[in-house]
XYZ file of C-alpha atoms in Angstrom:
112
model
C 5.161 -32.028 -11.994
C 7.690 -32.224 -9.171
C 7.787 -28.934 -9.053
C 4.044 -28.501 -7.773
C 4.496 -31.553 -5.483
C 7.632 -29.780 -3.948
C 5.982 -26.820 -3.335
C 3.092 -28.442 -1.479
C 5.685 -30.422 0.606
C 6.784 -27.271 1.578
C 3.758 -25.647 3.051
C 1.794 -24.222 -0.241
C -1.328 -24.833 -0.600
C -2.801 -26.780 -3.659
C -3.588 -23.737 -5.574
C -0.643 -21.796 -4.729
C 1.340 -24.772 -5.423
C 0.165 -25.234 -9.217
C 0.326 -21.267 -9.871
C 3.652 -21.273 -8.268
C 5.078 -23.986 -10.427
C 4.260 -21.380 -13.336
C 5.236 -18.410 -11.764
C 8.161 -17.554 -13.826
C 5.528 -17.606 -17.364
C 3.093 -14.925 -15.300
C 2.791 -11.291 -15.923
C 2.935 -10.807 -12.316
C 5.348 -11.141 -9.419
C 5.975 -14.378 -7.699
C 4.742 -12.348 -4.126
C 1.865 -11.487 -5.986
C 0.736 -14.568 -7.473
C 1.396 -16.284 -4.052
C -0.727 -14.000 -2.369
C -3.321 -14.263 -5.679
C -3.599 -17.997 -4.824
C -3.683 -18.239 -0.994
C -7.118 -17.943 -0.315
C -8.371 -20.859 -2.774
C -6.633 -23.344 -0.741
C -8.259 -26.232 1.085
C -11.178 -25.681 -1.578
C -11.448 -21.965 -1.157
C -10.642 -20.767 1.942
C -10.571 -23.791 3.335
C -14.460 -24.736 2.910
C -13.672 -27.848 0.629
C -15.582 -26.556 -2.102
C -13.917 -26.093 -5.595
C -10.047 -27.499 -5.093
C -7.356 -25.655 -5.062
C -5.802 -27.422 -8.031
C -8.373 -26.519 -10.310
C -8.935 -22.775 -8.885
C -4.825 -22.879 -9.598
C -4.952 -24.520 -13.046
C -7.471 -21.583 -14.380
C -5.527 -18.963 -12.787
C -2.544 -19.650 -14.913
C -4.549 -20.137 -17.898
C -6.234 -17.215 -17.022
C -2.644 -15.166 -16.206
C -0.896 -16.753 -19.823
C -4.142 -16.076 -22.332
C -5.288 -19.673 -22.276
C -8.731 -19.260 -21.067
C -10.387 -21.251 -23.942
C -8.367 -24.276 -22.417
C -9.488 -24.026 -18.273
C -12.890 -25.792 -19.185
C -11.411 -28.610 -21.052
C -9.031 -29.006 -18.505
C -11.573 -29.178 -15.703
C -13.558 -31.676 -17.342
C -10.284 -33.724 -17.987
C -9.171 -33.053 -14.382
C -12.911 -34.507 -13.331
C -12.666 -37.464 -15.335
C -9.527 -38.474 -13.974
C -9.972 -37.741 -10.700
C -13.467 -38.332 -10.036
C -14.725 -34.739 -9.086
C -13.412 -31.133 -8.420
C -14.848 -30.333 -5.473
C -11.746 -30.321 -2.509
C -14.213 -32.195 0.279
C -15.507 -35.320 -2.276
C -12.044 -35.544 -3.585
C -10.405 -35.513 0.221
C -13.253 -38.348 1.140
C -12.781 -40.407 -2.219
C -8.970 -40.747 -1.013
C -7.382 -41.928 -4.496
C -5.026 -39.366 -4.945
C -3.196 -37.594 -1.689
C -3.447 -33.380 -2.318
C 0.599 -33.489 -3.037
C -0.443 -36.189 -6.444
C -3.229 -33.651 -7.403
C -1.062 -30.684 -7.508
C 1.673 -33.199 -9.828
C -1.302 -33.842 -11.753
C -2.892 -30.469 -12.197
C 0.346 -28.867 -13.243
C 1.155 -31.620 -15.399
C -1.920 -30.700 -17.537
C -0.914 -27.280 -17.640
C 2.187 -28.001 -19.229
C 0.317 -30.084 -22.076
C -0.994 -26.389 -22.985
C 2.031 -24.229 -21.765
């Protein structure tokens, strides 16, 4: 989604990126849900363990009442990208951070 990409261009991180893209279908304030999402960047506070995108994607499934979807979107998110884990993805190098963000909100809207 260009939207997500945009938003990382412009200084977001990956997760608050992807929640940001959805942040006018949450039941919170955009302030909030930036805040919400800034410490899971750079795979959670910055320790390139889970990545952002994915911490994102199950916060807005989370936020909307999709929660039956976040595992079957982290498996598809795996598969396509080869892991979820921030560091492994960084070192595999197929997809820059902004593509991942496109990517992860682009499977959001498939549920949205």
């Amino acid at each position: 989604m260009d939207k997500a990409r945009s938003l990382h261009k412009q200084g977001c991180n990956c997760c608050q990126a992807v929640v940001m893209a959805y942040a006018d279908k949450l039941p919170i304030t955009p302030d909030n849900a930036m805040n919400m999402a800034a410490p899971f960047g750079r795979g959670l506070a910055g320790t390139r363990e889970v990545c952002g995108c994915v911490s994102g994607m199950a916060m807005v499934c989370g936020l909307t009442g999709h929660t039956a979807d976040v595992r079957p979107m982290i498996e598809k998110f795996r598969e396509d990208n080869g892991d979820i884990v921030c560091g492994r993805l960084l070192t595999q190098g197929k997809k820059p951070c902004p593509e991942m963000v496109a990517y992860a909100a682009g499977l959001i809207s498939d549920i949205i």
